[in-house]
Short mmCIF file of C-alpha atoms in Angstrom, two decimals:
data_model
loop_
_atom_site.label_atom_id
_atom_site.label_comp_id
_atom_site.label_asym_id
_atom_site.label_seq_id
_atom_site.Cartn_x
_atom_site.Cartn_y
_atom_site.Cartn_z
CA SER Q 1 0.00 0.00 0.00
CA LYS Q 2 2.92 2.34 0.64
CA MET Q 3 4.21 1.69 -2.86
CA ARG Q 4 0.79 2.46 -4.35
CA SER Q 5 0.50 5.71 -2.34
CA ALA Q 6 4.00 6.84 -3.35
CA MET Q 7 3.32 6.22 -7.02
CA GLY Q 8 0.13 8.26 -6.85
CA SER Q 9 -3.26 7.67 -8.29
CA GLY Q 10 -2.09 8.62 -11.79
CA SER Q 11 0.13 5.55 -12.11
CA SER Q 12 -0.90 2.55 -14.11
CA GLY Q 13 -3.00 -0.24 -12.72
CA LEU Q 14 0.04 -2.50 -13.09
CA VAL Q 15 1.82 -0.83 -10.16
CA GLY Q 16 -1.24 -1.21 -7.96
CA ALA Q 17 -1.63 -4.85 -8.97
CA TYR Q 18 2.04 -5.49 -8.26
CA ALA Q 19 1.80 -3.82 -4.85
CA THR Q 20 -1.24 -5.92 -3.95
CA LEU Q 21 0.47 -9.10 -5.18
CA ALA Q 22 3.65 -8.30 -3.21
CA ALA Q 23 1.66 -7.70 -0.02
CA ASN Q 24 -0.24 -10.96 -0.46
CA VAL Q 25 2.95 -12.94 -1.18
CA PHE Q 26 4.56 -11.47 1.94
CA ALA Q 27 1.53 -12.37 4.07
CA LEU Q 28 1.39 -15.91 2.67
CA THR Q 29 5.13 -16.40 3.22
CA ALA Q 30 4.83 -15.25 6.84
CA ALA Q 31 1.82 -17.51 7.43
CA PHE Q 32 3.58 -20.47 5.80
CA GLY Q 33 6.67 -19.90 7.98
CA ALA Q 34 4.57 -19.78 11.15
CA LEU Q 35 2.70 -22.98 10.22
CA GLN Q 36 5.95 -24.71 9.30
CA ARG Q 37 7.57 -23.81 12.65
CA ALA Q 38 4.45 -24.96 14.51
CA ALA Q 39 4.50 -28.31 12.66
CA GLN Q 40 8.21 -28.76 13.44
CA PHE Q 41 7.58 -28.02 17.12
CA GLU Q 42 4.70 -30.50 17.25
CA GLN Q 43 6.84 -33.13 15.50
CA LEU Q 44 9.64 -32.51 18.03
CA ARG Q 45 7.21 -32.74 20.95
CA GLN Q 46 5.65 -35.97 19.66
CA GLY Q 47 9.08 -37.47 19.01
CA LEU Q 48 10.11 -36.64 22.57
CA VAL Q 49 6.94 -38.27 23.90
CA ASP Q 50 7.55 -41.40 21.79
CA VAL Q 51 11.20 -41.70 22.83
CA GLY Q 52 10.20 -41.14 26.44
CA ILE Q 53 7.61 -43.92 26.27
CA ALA Q 54 10.20 -46.28 24.79
CA ALA Q 55 12.70 -45.32 27.51
CA GLY Q 56 10.12 -45.39 30.29
CA GLN Q 57 10.63 -41.70 31.11
CA ASN Q 58 8.54 -38.58 30.83
CA LEU Q 59 10.90 -36.52 28.67
CA THR Q 60 8.50 -33.63 28.21
CA PHE Q 61 8.56 -33.27 32.00
CA VAL Q 62 12.37 -33.16 31.87
CA SER Q 63 12.26 -30.42 29.23
CA ASP Q 64 9.70 -28.49 31.31
CA GLN Q 65 12.07 -28.75 34.28
CA LEU Q 66 14.90 -27.24 32.23
CA VAL Q 67 12.69 -24.32 31.20
CA ALA Q 68 11.65 -23.75 34.83
CA MET Q 69 15.22 -24.10 36.03
CA THR Q 70 16.34 -21.27 33.76
CA GLY Q 71 13.47 -19.02 34.79
CA ASN Q 72 11.96 -19.36 31.30
CA ALA Q 73 15.14 -17.97 29.72
CA ILE Q 74 15.18 -20.87 27.24
CA SER Q 75 12.23 -21.77 25.07
CA ALA Q 76 10.23 -24.97 25.32
CA GLU Q 77 11.51 -25.87 21.87
CA GLY Q 78 15.13 -25.30 22.91
CA ALA Q 79 14.66 -27.42 26.01
CA MET Q 80 13.04 -30.20 23.98
CA ARG Q 81 15.94 -30.17 21.53
CA THR Q 82 18.39 -30.33 24.44
CA VAL Q 83 16.56 -33.28 26.01
CA SER Q 84 16.23 -35.06 22.68
CA LEU Q 85 19.93 -34.75 21.82
CA GLY Q 86 21.02 -35.41 25.39
CA MET Q 87 18.94 -38.53 25.87
CA SER Q 88 19.91 -39.93 22.47
CA SER Q 89 23.55 -39.36 23.47
CA GLY Q 90 23.12 -41.35 26.68
CA PHE Q 91 22.76 -38.56 29.24
CA ASP Q 92 20.35 -38.84 32.11
CA SER Q 93 18.09 -36.09 33.43
CA SER Q 94 20.48 -35.09 36.23
CA GLN Q 95 23.32 -34.64 33.73
CA LEU Q 96 21.08 -32.49 31.55
CA GLU Q 97 20.13 -30.37 34.57
CA ASN Q 98 23.80 -29.96 35.54
CA LEU Q 99 24.79 -29.06 31.97
CA THR Q 100 21.99 -26.50 31.94
CA LYS Q 101 23.25 -25.06 35.23
CA VAL Q 102 26.75 -24.81 33.75
CA ALA Q 103 25.30 -23.11 30.67
CA MET Q 104 23.47 -20.60 32.87
CA GLY Q 105 26.65 -19.71 34.72
CA ALA Q 106 28.75 -19.55 31.56
CA SER Q 107 26.21 -17.34 29.80
CA ARG Q 108 26.20 -14.91 32.72
CA ALA Q 109 29.98 -14.91 33.15
CA LEU Q 110 30.70 -14.46 29.46
CA GLY Q 111 27.70 -12.35 28.46
CA ARG Q 112 26.52 -15.01 26.02
CA ASP Q 113 23.03 -16.05 25.07
CA LEU Q 114 21.86 -18.88 27.34
CA ALA Q 115 20.32 -20.91 24.51
CA ASP Q 116 23.60 -20.72 22.60
CA ALA Q 117 25.65 -21.70 25.66
CA GLN Q 118 23.38 -24.64 26.37
CA ASP Q 119 23.46 -25.77 22.74
CA ARG Q 120 27.27 -25.59 22.69
CA LEU Q 121 27.56 -27.62 25.89
CA ILE Q 122 25.19 -30.36 24.80
CA ARG Q 123 26.61 -30.63 21.28
CA GLY Q 124 30.21 -30.41 22.48
CA VAL Q 125 29.78 -33.18 25.01
CA ALA Q 126 27.58 -35.36 22.77
CA LYS Q 127 30.02 -35.11 19.86
CA LEU Q 128 33.11 -35.38 22.09
CA GLU Q 129 34.40 -32.07 20.73
CA PRO Q 130 36.31 -30.10 23.36
CA GLU Q 131 36.83 -27.25 20.87
CA ILE Q 132 33.16 -26.31 21.16
CA LEU Q 133 33.49 -26.14 24.95
CA ASP Q 134 36.66 -24.04 24.74
CA GLU Q 135 34.54 -21.10 23.59
CA LEU Q 136 32.77 -21.23 26.95
CA GLY Q 137 36.00 -21.35 28.94
CA ILE Q 138 35.68 -25.05 29.73
CA MET Q 139 38.90 -26.87 28.90
CA VAL Q 140 38.41 -30.62 29.24
CA ARG Q 141 40.85 -33.07 27.67
CA LEU Q 142 39.00 -36.11 26.38
CA ASP Q 143 41.96 -38.45 26.95
CA ASP Q 144 42.36 -37.39 30.58
CA ALA Q 145 38.63 -37.71 31.24
CA ALA Q 146 38.55 -41.17 29.63
CA GLU Q 147 41.56 -42.37 31.63
CA ASP Q 148 40.05 -41.20 34.93
CA PHE Q 149 36.67 -42.75 34.13
CA ALA Q 150 38.27 -46.02 32.97
CA ALA Q 151 40.35 -46.25 36.15
CA ALA Q 152 37.19 -45.88 38.24
CA LEU Q 153 35.66 -48.79 36.28
CA GLY Q 154 38.78 -50.96 36.48
CA LYS Q 155 39.43 -50.69 32.75
CA THR Q 156 41.92 -49.01 30.47
CA ALA Q 157 40.89 -46.02 28.39
CA SER Q 158 41.13 -48.09 25.20
CA GLN Q 159 38.55 -50.53 26.59
CA LEU Q 160 35.86 -47.86 27.00
CA THR Q 161 32.89 -47.91 24.65
CA ILE Q 162 31.89 -44.70 22.88
CA LEU Q 163 29.02 -44.30 25.35
CA GLU Q 164 31.42 -44.67 28.28
CA ARG Q 165 33.79 -42.13 26.71
CA ARG Q 166 30.87 -39.74 26.31
CA GLN Q 167 29.89 -40.27 29.95
CA ALA Q 168 33.48 -39.61 31.03
CA PHE Q 169 33.58 -36.41 29.00
CA ALA Q 170 30.17 -35.31 30.31
CA ASN Q 171 31.19 -35.94 33.93
CA ALA Q 172 34.46 -34.02 33.52
CA THR Q 173 32.67 -31.14 31.77
CA ILE Q 174 30.03 -30.92 34.48
CA GLU Q 175 32.64 -31.08 37.24
CA GLN Q 176 34.76 -28.31 35.73
CA GLY Q 177 31.76 -26.25 34.67
CA LEU Q 178 30.18 -26.33 38.12
CA LYS Q 179 33.50 -25.36 39.72
CA LYS Q 180 33.84 -22.39 37.38
CA PHE Q 181 30.25 -21.28 36.94
CA GLY Q 182 28.04 -23.10 39.46
CA ALA Q 183 27.87 -20.30 42.01
CA LEU Q 184 27.26 -17.73 39.29
CA ALA Q 185 24.36 -19.75 37.90
CA ASP Q 186 22.60 -19.42 41.25
CA SER Q 187 23.45 -15.80 41.94
CA ALA Q 188 21.99 -13.79 39.05
CA ASP Q 189 18.58 -13.59 37.48
CA PRO Q 190 18.24 -14.61 33.84
CA ASN Q 191 18.27 -11.94 31.17
CA PRO Q 192 14.72 -10.49 31.21
CA TYR Q 193 14.73 -10.13 27.41
CA ASN Q 194 15.45 -13.83 26.98
CA ARG Q 195 12.53 -14.58 29.28
CA LEU Q 196 10.29 -12.22 27.35
CA SER Q 197 11.23 -13.73 23.99
#
């Protein structure tokens, strides 16, 4: 409508038709995007319910706990993605809560977005990539974590399965993260703009 007003009433009907078409295409694109995101969220939620049933756990409850724990500073979708990736990587709910607490402290200490910090922690630990964690100031050596974990199990590091290596890395990350950022996670309120969004 702004284009039509700027061109004036003396312009051809083609400009008006184009302006109307452009406005309709924009509205349809926005509506399609909203419906697509809603369908993806519903698919994620249903997948979490199905995986939870198979595992004998209420995973939507776990994701709700993460949202509540952060004072609603992460979205329900973000929490569901965290739980989905975490559970499929072999983490339990207490590890996910501790990783979220570390993410809260790291985001406050470093002035980073909480959702980004949480995503980096979960992905870094799940993929056994210490480089991702380095950006949050958490320096965990996978070999050292695996050796310590293996010794506690009466094995050598080379005897650990990939799941055991991931557990070793998760435990070491949580331990270091809570030492560095645990107190900070409890001391400050979440960013009010993250909560609002």
